[in-house]
Each structure stands twice: as C-alpha cells, then as structure tokens.
Amino acid sequence: MKAILSGNEAVARGCYESGLHIATAYPGTPSTEILENITQYPEIKAQWAPNEKVAFEVAMGACFEGARTLVAMKHVGLNVAADPFMSVSLIGAPGGLIVVTADDPGMHSSQNEQDNRTYAKFAGYPCFEPADSQESKDFIAEALRISIEYDVPVLYRMTTRICHSKGIVELGDRVDYPISGFQPDPKKFVVLPAHARVRRHWALERLHRLTEYAEITPLNTIETGSRPIGVITNGISYQYVCEIMPDVSILKLGVSYPLPMQKIQQFAQSVDQLFVIEELEPFIEDQILAAGIACQGKQFWPTTGEFTPDIVQIGFVKAGVLKETSAFVKPEEVIARPPIFCPGCPHRAVYVALNKLKATVSSDIGCYTLGALPPLSATDTCVEMGASIGVAVGMATARGSGKGIVATIGDSTFMHSGMTGLLNAVTQNAGITVVILDNSITAMTGGQHHPGTGKNLDGRSSKPVEFAKLCQSLGVDRIKVIDPYDLIQTQEVLKAEMETDTLSVVLTNRPCALYPPENRKKVLQVPFHVNTDVCIGCHACFRVSCPAISEADTKTKKGLTQSCIDPQLCTGCSVCAQVCPVQAIQRVNHE
Amino acid sequence: MSEIKNILLVGVGGQGVLLASELLSDAAFKSDFDVKKSEVHGMAQRGGVVSSHVRFGEKVHSPLIPQGDCDVMLAFEQAEALRWLHFMKSSGVVIVNQRVWVPPIALMKGFEYPQDPLGMVQERMQRVLKINAQQMAEDLGNPKVENTLLLGTLSTVIELPVTIWQDVIRARVPKGTDALNLRAFELGLQSVTGEK
Ligand SMILES: Cc1ncc(C[n+]2csc(CCOP(=O)(O)OP(=O)(O)O)c2C)c(N)n1
C-alpha cells in the first residue's frame, strides 16, 4: 500500500513498522509532528517530557531495559540534552536508540542554524540522513538494526525541508519484538572514571567497526552519470542535484558519519572533478580534504541558509560546469506579513505595559518573543529557552539592584528550564521581577501539553503543577496573580514590583486564545467596535498591535482616518478599549 | 527529461492554502503520478505569508519548484500573486483571487500595501485568470469554501480527472459540508469556461 506522507509522518510510520516500543520528545519545530503522529499507533508508548534532557534520559532508561526507543527534538534541543547524549556513548544502547535531530537551515523558526551532524562526530555515533519521505520511513528500521547490533545510539538527522515535505511512501507491516529486560552490568551502566576509561577504548573500537559498516551499507550509493563530474551529497541537497544535474555521477551519503573514506577515494578517482554539496557546515568536505582527497564545495555553495534548486544551480554556474542560464528574475518587494499576537492573546497587555514602563526586559522563547517587535518593542534580550531569569539576575548583579529589571517567561518554558533560574534568583537575593506568562499550553509549537496543564500526550490526566505553590516553595515571598486582560491592573502591579528591590513573581491567569481549540469558546466574549461618532483618529489602538484593528474608510471631522475592528476576528479581550483615550471602542451591544 | 507539472499555491495564513494544496497533491497521487509537496509551517499562523509547492509527474526529485519553472500559480490574495511572480514560466498561468488582505503592519510608517497588484500581474503575464472567490463563496452561503472554489478554477488548467477531484474533496472536507464543497468546486470550475 502507498500513502502520501510528510517526513515526520514517515518517521512515525517507520517507528510503527520497526516494532518501536517507546517514544519521547519535547516539542520543537520542525520535529513536533513526529511524536504527535506516533500517537496514532497504540503499540508505541509515547510521552512528552518537560525538556529534551529529561526526554533523552527517559529514552536511555527505556533502551537500557531493552526497549526499542526513539527520542525526538529540534536541533537546539540537542544542546539541552547534550550531557546525557555525550556520556551514554560509553554505555551504549542495548535496546536500540534513535535520536532524531530536526535541523533548521535558513532558520524558518529557530534562533540559530547549528549543524547537528557535528554532534555525531563529537559523540562517535553514526549519523543517518534521509533525503525524502520514503527514506525517512525506511531508514528507521536500518538505524534501529545498527543501534542494536553496534550497541550505539544513532543520530537521525532531518531538516525542515525533509520534515515538512510530502512524498509517496510504500508502507509495510509492523514486526513485533519482545522487550528483553535490564541486564545489570555495573562496568557498563555505571560510568565511574575507572569504568569509563575502559569503555572509552570500546567506544573507539566501535567507531572503527561503524566505519567499516559505512563502506558497505547500501545507504551510501553511487549513481554513475554520463559526465566525468562527481558530486558527494546528502539529505535534501541530493534531490536538488538530481534536478539540476541529471547527468553527473553522485555518491549519495545516507550515512554521513562516519564517512566511507575508501569509497570516497574510489569515487574521486573515477571522476575528473569532485564537488561536495551539503547545506550548512562543510562537514563532509572538511573530512575529505583532511584525508588528502581534492574536492570543492563551500567555494560555490553557501554555508548559511537553506538550499534551493536555484542555489545549487548558481553554484554549478560559478564552478564553471553549467553555462549561465537566463538570469533569475528579481523577486518583487512586497509588504511583509510578520507574525503578531493573535486577537485575544493574553500576552499582549503585559508587553503594552512593559513598553510604557520602560522596563529592561529579559525575555525568553515562545509566542511572547513577539513582544520584541514594533510597535510593542518591549523586549531587550532573548537568547535560548530558559535564559530570561538567569540573564535578569546577571544584569541585577552588575547593576547592584534589580529595580526595573523584568524577566518574562512562558509556562512551558518555565517548566523546561526556568525553575533553576528562579531558584538561583532566590539564592542570590536578586530584586528582579519575574513574569510567568501562564497561558496553560505550549502555544508556539502548536499547542502541546506540559506538566502545568494536567494532561498527558495520550489524553490521560496528570497532576498539574501549581505555579504559585511551586514558586513559594522555591523561596519566593512576593507572588502576585494578575488578569492580563486588565491593562490597568497589569500596569500597576508591574510598576509596583519594578520599583522594589525584592524578588517577585507575577503570574498571568488567562488561557491561550488559540489552543487547545476546544477552549476557544471559553475565550470568546462580545466583540468590540469603533464608535465613529467618538473616534478622534489618534490611532492609540494601533499600538496594541492587534490583527483585528485596521484603518477605517471613515474620517473624523478634522479629516483624520478612524480605526475599525473586524468583528469576526475580535475576541472581546478589551485591551484596545483600555488604551483608547476617548472611549470610542465599545462592546458591540453597547447603545 | 520527463514532464513535471509545477504548481504554486500562495496566500495568507487562515485562507486555507495548505488544505487546498493537500487536496491537490492527493488528487495527483490518486491519479498515479509521483508527487512532492512542500511548505514550511511553524510561524504560519493567521495573517502570515503562506506558500506551498506541489509538483507531479513520472518522477519528482526536488520538492521545491525551481525559479522560472512554475506552470500554474493559484494566488488566494492579490499582493501574494505579486510576491511569488518570479517563480513563473513566461508561458505559465496565474489565477488570482481578487481578495485584498492588508496586513496590520501597513498601519506603521514605512510600510505600504501595493497600489494595484492584480494590474501589475496582468502587465507582466499573458495568461491571467481572475476570480472573485470570496464573493462567490459568500453567495453560496459559506465564506469558508473560498479555497474549494479556487481549486475548481485550478482544475481547468491542470489535467486531473474531475471524478478524482470529487473523491478527494469528499474524503477531506469536514463532515456534512461535502455537498456544499462540491458545489463550490463546480462553480469555480465553470466560472472560467472558455476564457483560458
Ligand atoms: C531547546 C528548545 N526546545 C524547543 C524549542 C521550541 N520552542 C520554542 S518556544 C517553545 C515553548 C513555548 O511555550 P511557552 O513558554 O508556554 O510560551 P507560549 O508559546 O505558549 O506563549 C518551544 C517548545 C526551542 N526553541 N528550544
């Protein structure tokens, strides 16, 4: 049977067919749909973890028990999980362990574009790189086989384009395997220095054997073309090379670490000119050059950004093997459509207030990062998940006071890696203000549950964390709960907390306006409209940056353009009505 | 090289571009073609720029359409047609929904929605079909079928069997709306008869 599947759906299908037992993850674009799709196969136990490190640790435990296991994350998630990722190298993966890293060349929805193949080399793991949906499914079975046979975690590297493109996939049936059970062996599973020193030799020898595998695996294939030009390539770049240069010879690397250097040597000898075409870092190219084999790559193809067929083509023109084709038409510069807070988003008023109060805002990663963009322009720093509180404490330490310094962090991010930062703020007696934007969901990645929401991935209920109690037991004495639809209260509370040099936590109490969809009905209130008899055309309402508000066709007596509100979009949150200086924004039923 | 049909669907988040491209790729798949479809989702919420590449033929490698190779663009919004025009083959067809969606950023200084995007598209392309799908959908009694209507129009310029389109629509649209969606498809299909 055939189906048309995205790369992420195909990975989930591959897990099902290869008898996977357990899957865990923390959401992150472009990897999120892997676990979401695995839930359609009840044979696999799937769970969200509060962060990637915990997800990785759960996966390790499962695979120590002999379960076939997968853990998925976006590229930067592997930084969070790097500690167990590196150390389990010396233990191995007896049940089979696939670590999916979904990289994001071009940074469609990420703060950096690190190339995680580097992690495979760092830890000495094989790196599998599917080039389409069919391979995204098929390589799972092979990766599990290798993981078990070589007792090694496999880094399974996807990229945004592979994760989110659809293609036709030939499906297979599930093969079931028993879970073999934990076999105690302290010299293997307890990495004391004395044990680890011995295991290090074992891991190096394992890498040597994996190199032999890379030489013979059918995942590293040569397609001989009619021209004496050779291209070594991987992942999505392979598709672009096939599209642009159908007549060259290609060495396609489905296993991009360790490299099959003998095969590469032979391939190099069979062609007159050798190119390496890979997105992001010269990962393959550098190793080939280091082995003394001549090749060219990053001279012609960029190190930053996502490749396209056109970029691959331009590189071949630069390299002199393709004639200049008709010049590309320059794209028309059309008005941008940057993301802004949804109508009814509970984050909006907090940033309207912080802008007004001229706070120094150390923010974090989530929908609320949009508080940085004009006209809200409230945020001063944003680095990685969980950074906000630590950065605020550092600023307060440098200034000698926490007055005026505000850390803003979402509920999912606080669970992920904010708690230890807050604990440190208590220990350091930092007088900062921490705003936990509790919208009761992980919104940015499409609405996943977390330990604060009271639900598991499979719908089972769990005991939800109570944020106020949690902060209290971490040692925070000043805790305030605010209604973020009440702009006046929000502003007053934030002002008071900013003026004291005592640590305080401010919790918001409105749910996300979008997720979960069944909640939307609870969010909707009577919408607002602009009373054109009253509106003076001052555009103060534009500053709350709401998609429901736009310029009207009507004008004031002085000829100023008035505002209007789209009743279909307006959720009735009232924030705009509170900034209007003349009360022109009124509930629709207001007479 | 075997013939590949390249179709670009563009619009604004919330208009149903992604569902429409799902239906198109399903229809091509059910017609026994090799198919690839690509879009990037992540921040593609309401109001953002959305584009989806669909390619089908005997064997498709790249999920992205090379610039200048696009046979048909279906634009759900006027300015979006202009944004992606550089992907078009000179002989290609552009279908433009007459809808205008001005982004909130236009309220800020330094940002302006283009004057007459449809006019600019018509200046540069020989084969432009325009359709007022929003109005037609409202006339049908449900603005949500705008995307199915546009697919009807699209179906007149790419060769996939109408019965397959109908099957795909029945399988994919929300329960209870299939009759309405089939009517919308038919309306979109007829609205351009004879003027290609
Ligand atoms: C290490 C890491 N993991 C995952 C992500 C993907 N991601 C971005 S924001 C976010 C969480 C957002 O949830 P929350 O903090 O509750 O804010 P909201 O979007 O709901 O406002 C996630 C998981 C990331 N950027 N970095």
mmCIF file of N, CA and C in Angstrom, chain A residues 9-65:
data_model
loop_
_atom_site.group_PDB
_atom_site.id
_atom_site.type_symbol
_atom_site.label_atom_id
_atom_site.label_comp_id
_atom_site.label_asym_id
_atom_site.label_seq_id
_atom_site.Cartn_x
_atom_site.Cartn_y
_atom_site.Cartn_z
ATOM 1 N N GLU A 9 5.670 12.358 9.359
ATOM 2 C CA GLU A 9 4.694 11.263 9.386
ATOM 3 C C GLU A 9 5.371 9.949 9.010
ATOM 4 N N ALA A 10 6.322 10.028 8.081
ATOM 5 C CA ALA A 10 7.018 8.825 7.639
ATOM 6 C C ALA A 10 7.915 8.256 8.740
ATOM 7 N N VAL A 11 8.552 9.133 9.519
ATOM 8 C CA VAL A 11 9.349 8.658 10.657
ATOM 9 C C VAL A 11 8.437 7.902 11.621
ATOM 10 N N ALA A 12 7.272 8.491 11.905
ATOM 11 C CA ALA A 12 6.327 7.839 12.823
ATOM 12 C C ALA A 12 5.916 6.470 12.276
ATOM 13 N N ARG A 13 5.655 6.420 10.976
ATOM 14 C CA ARG A 13 5.282 5.143 10.351
ATOM 15 C C ARG A 13 6.433 4.139 10.441
ATOM 16 N N GLY A 14 7.646 4.628 10.210
ATOM 17 C CA GLY A 14 8.827 3.761 10.314
ATOM 18 C C GLY A 14 8.962 3.180 11.715
ATOM 19 N N CYS A 15 8.662 3.991 12.713
ATOM 20 C CA CYS A 15 8.728 3.526 14.104
ATOM 21 C C CYS A 15 7.714 2.400 14.312
ATOM 22 N N TYR A 16 6.525 2.612 13.781
ATOM 23 C CA TYR A 16 5.486 1.596 13.924
ATOM 24 C C TYR A 16 5.927 0.292 13.268
ATOM 25 N N GLU A 17 6.376 0.385 12.029
ATOM 26 C CA GLU A 17 6.730 -0.837 11.291
ATOM 27 C C GLU A 17 7.917 -1.566 11.920
ATOM 28 N N SER A 18 8.881 -0.809 12.490
ATOM 29 C CA SER A 18 10.074 -1.470 13.038
ATOM 30 C C SER A 18 9.894 -1.916 14.474
ATOM 31 N N GLY A 19 8.684 -1.955 14.949
ATOM 32 C CA GLY A 19 8.444 -2.535 16.272
ATOM 33 C C GLY A 19 8.895 -1.658 17.420
ATOM 34 N N LEU A 20 8.937 -0.341 17.181
ATOM 35 C CA LEU A 20 9.351 0.554 18.269
ATOM 36 C C LEU A 20 8.425 0.379 19.475
ATOM 37 N N HIS A 21 9.002 0.477 20.674
ATOM 38 C CA HIS A 21 8.205 0.336 21.893
ATOM 39 C C HIS A 21 7.888 1.676 22.538
ATOM 40 N N ILE A 22 8.882 2.566 22.582
ATOM 41 C CA ILE A 22 8.721 3.788 23.373
ATOM 42 C C ILE A 22 9.269 4.988 22.608
ATOM 43 N N ALA A 23 8.520 6.093 22.649
ATOM 44 C CA ALA A 23 8.970 7.330 22.005
ATOM 45 C C ALA A 23 8.722 8.497 22.944
ATOM 46 N N THR A 24 9.666 9.402 22.993
ATOM 47 C CA THR A 24 9.512 10.565 23.856
ATOM 48 C C THR A 24 10.138 11.771 23.178
ATOM 49 N N ALA A 25 9.714 12.959 23.613
ATOM 50 C CA ALA A 25 10.182 14.180 22.952
ATOM 51 C C ALA A 25 9.792 15.384 23.780
ATOM 52 N N TYR A 26 10.408 16.518 23.455
ATOM 53 C CA TYR A 26 9.886 17.819 23.844
ATOM 54 C C TYR A 26 9.613 18.528 22.528
ATOM 55 N N PRO A 27 8.441 19.207 22.395
ATOM 56 C CA PRO A 27 8.117 19.807 21.096
ATOM 57 C C PRO A 27 9.136 20.846 20.637
ATOM 58 N N GLY A 28 9.253 20.979 19.352
ATOM 59 C CA GLY A 28 10.133 21.984 18.761
ATOM 60 C C GLY A 28 10.060 21.883 17.256
ATOM 61 N N THR A 29 9.732 22.974 16.575
ATOM 62 C CA THR A 29 9.633 22.978 15.122
ATOM 63 C C THR A 29 11.028 22.766 14.531
ATOM 64 N N PRO A 30 11.228 21.919 13.549
ATOM 65 C CA PRO A 30 10.237 21.182 12.772
ATOM 66 C C PRO A 30 10.032 19.726 13.192
ATOM 67 N N SER A 31 10.296 19.362 14.440
ATOM 68 C CA SER A 31 10.233 17.947 14.825
ATOM 69 C C SER A 31 8.905 17.528 15.463
ATOM 70 N N THR A 32 8.098 18.499 15.883
ATOM 71 C CA THR A 32 6.946 18.237 16.761
ATOM 72 C C THR A 32 6.010 17.136 16.276
ATOM 73 N N GLU A 33 5.728 17.100 14.962
ATOM 74 C CA GLU A 33 4.709 16.169 14.451
ATOM 75 C C GLU A 33 5.161 14.711 14.503
ATOM 76 N N ILE A 34 6.432 14.452 14.767
ATOM 77 C CA ILE A 34 6.861 13.047 14.851
ATOM 78 C C ILE A 34 6.112 12.373 15.998
ATOM 79 N N LEU A 35 6.224 12.940 17.183
ATOM 80 C CA LEU A 35 5.572 12.315 18.330
ATOM 81 C C LEU A 35 4.044 12.403 18.196
ATOM 82 N N GLU A 36 3.560 13.539 17.695
ATOM 83 C CA GLU A 36 2.105 13.681 17.534
ATOM 84 C C GLU A 36 1.560 12.589 16.614
ATOM 85 N N ASN A 37 2.317 12.224 15.583
ATOM 86 C CA ASN A 37 1.859 11.175 14.665
ATOM 87 C C ASN A 37 2.045 9.782 15.235
ATOM 88 N N ILE A 38 3.024 9.617 16.112
ATOM 89 C CA ILE A 38 3.230 8.302 16.721
ATOM 90 C C ILE A 38 2.016 7.918 17.571
ATOM 91 N N THR A 39 1.289 8.920 18.090
ATOM 92 C CA THR A 39 0.132 8.593 18.946
ATOM 93 C C THR A 39 -0.947 7.812 18.191
ATOM 94 N N GLN A 40 -0.918 7.822 16.836
ATOM 95 C CA GLN A 40 -1.936 7.024 16.127
ATOM 96 C C GLN A 40 -1.622 5.525 16.164
ATOM 97 N N TYR A 41 -0.438 5.164 16.696
ATOM 98 C CA TYR A 41 -0.084 3.747 16.793
ATOM 99 C C TYR A 41 -0.051 3.346 18.275
ATOM 100 N N PRO A 42 -1.142 2.759 18.768
ATOM 101 C CA PRO A 42 -1.211 2.461 20.207
ATOM 102 C C PRO A 42 -0.157 1.450 20.665
ATOM 103 N N GLU A 43 0.487 0.761 19.713
ATOM 104 C CA GLU A 43 1.534 -0.194 20.082
ATOM 105 C C GLU A 43 2.742 0.515 20.694
ATOM 106 N N ILE A 44 2.875 1.812 20.415
ATOM 107 C CA ILE A 44 4.050 2.555 20.898
ATOM 108 C C ILE A 44 3.627 3.449 22.064
ATOM 109 N N LYS A 45 4.356 3.342 23.175
ATOM 110 C CA LYS A 45 4.085 4.246 24.294
ATOM 111 C C LYS A 45 4.775 5.570 24.002
ATOM 112 N N ALA A 46 3.995 6.652 23.938
ATOM 113 C CA ALA A 46 4.557 7.947 23.589
ATOM 114 C C ALA A 46 4.287 8.955 24.694
ATOM 115 N N GLN A 47 5.283 9.725 25.049
ATOM 116 C CA GLN A 47 5.094 10.746 26.081
ATOM 117 C C GLN A 47 5.921 11.993 25.822
ATOM 118 N N TRP A 48 5.330 13.164 26.129
ATOM 119 C CA TRP A 48 6.102 14.405 26.158
ATOM 120 C C TRP A 48 6.915 14.418 27.442
ATOM 121 N N ALA A 49 8.088 15.002 27.377
ATOM 122 C CA ALA A 49 8.877 15.251 28.587
ATOM 123 C C ALA A 49 8.921 16.765 28.788
ATOM 124 N N PRO A 50 9.270 17.227 29.995
ATOM 125 C CA PRO A 50 9.306 18.687 30.207
ATOM 126 C C PRO A 50 10.449 19.382 29.467
ATOM 127 N N ASN A 51 11.500 18.662 29.138
ATOM 128 C CA ASN A 51 12.532 19.249 28.282
ATOM 129 C C ASN A 51 13.303 18.120 27.595
ATOM 130 N N GLU A 52 14.234 18.475 26.735
ATOM 131 C CA GLU A 52 14.916 17.477 25.916
ATOM 132 C C GLU A 52 15.857 16.606 26.738
ATOM 133 N N LYS A 53 16.433 17.177 27.788
ATOM 134 C CA LYS A 53 17.347 16.386 28.621
ATOM 135 C C LYS A 53 16.561 15.271 29.307
ATOM 136 N N VAL A 54 15.419 15.623 29.862
ATOM 137 C CA VAL A 54 14.594 14.610 30.517
ATOM 138 C C VAL A 54 14.100 13.590 29.483
ATOM 139 N N ALA A 55 13.690 14.077 28.321
ATOM 140 C CA ALA A 55 13.239 13.154 27.269
ATOM 141 C C ALA A 55 14.356 12.164 26.950
ATOM 142 N N PHE A 56 15.560 12.678 26.824
ATOM 143 C CA PHE A 56 16.690 11.812 26.488
ATOM 144 C C PHE A 56 16.938 10.791 27.595
ATOM 145 N N GLU A 57 16.822 11.238 28.838
ATOM 146 C CA GLU A 57 17.076 10.339 29.965
ATOM 147 C C GLU A 57 16.014 9.235 30.053
ATOM 148 N N VAL A 58 14.769 9.619 29.787
ATOM 149 C CA VAL A 58 13.697 8.613 29.755
ATOM 150 C C VAL A 58 14.006 7.599 28.654
ATOM 151 N N ALA A 59 14.436 8.107 27.505
ATOM 152 C CA ALA A 59 14.752 7.220 26.380
ATOM 153 C C ALA A 59 15.903 6.280 26.744
ATOM 154 N N MET A 60 16.907 6.795 27.437
ATOM 155 C CA MET A 60 18.024 5.934 27.845
ATOM 156 C C MET A 60 17.537 4.807 28.741
ATOM 157 N N GLY A 61 16.729 5.170 29.729
ATOM 158 C CA GLY A 61 16.224 4.159 30.659
ATOM 159 C C GLY A 61 15.452 3.079 29.922
ATOM 160 N N ALA A 62 14.613 3.516 28.976
ATOM 161 C CA ALA A 62 13.809 2.551 28.219
ATOM 162 C C ALA A 62 14.726 1.627 27.429
ATOM 163 N N CYS A 63 15.740 2.183 26.814
ATOM 164 C CA CYS A 63 16.594 1.338 25.979
ATOM 165 C C CYS A 63 17.536 0.481 26.830
ATOM 166 N N PHE A 64 17.845 0.915 28.055
ATOM 167 C CA PHE A 64 18.600 0.041 28.976
ATOM 168 C C PHE A 64 17.762 -1.202 29.322
ATOM 169 N N GLU A 65 16.431 -1.008 29.324
ATOM 170 C CA GLU A 65 15.529 -2.136 29.596
ATOM 171 C C GLU A 65 15.388 -3.043 28.376
#
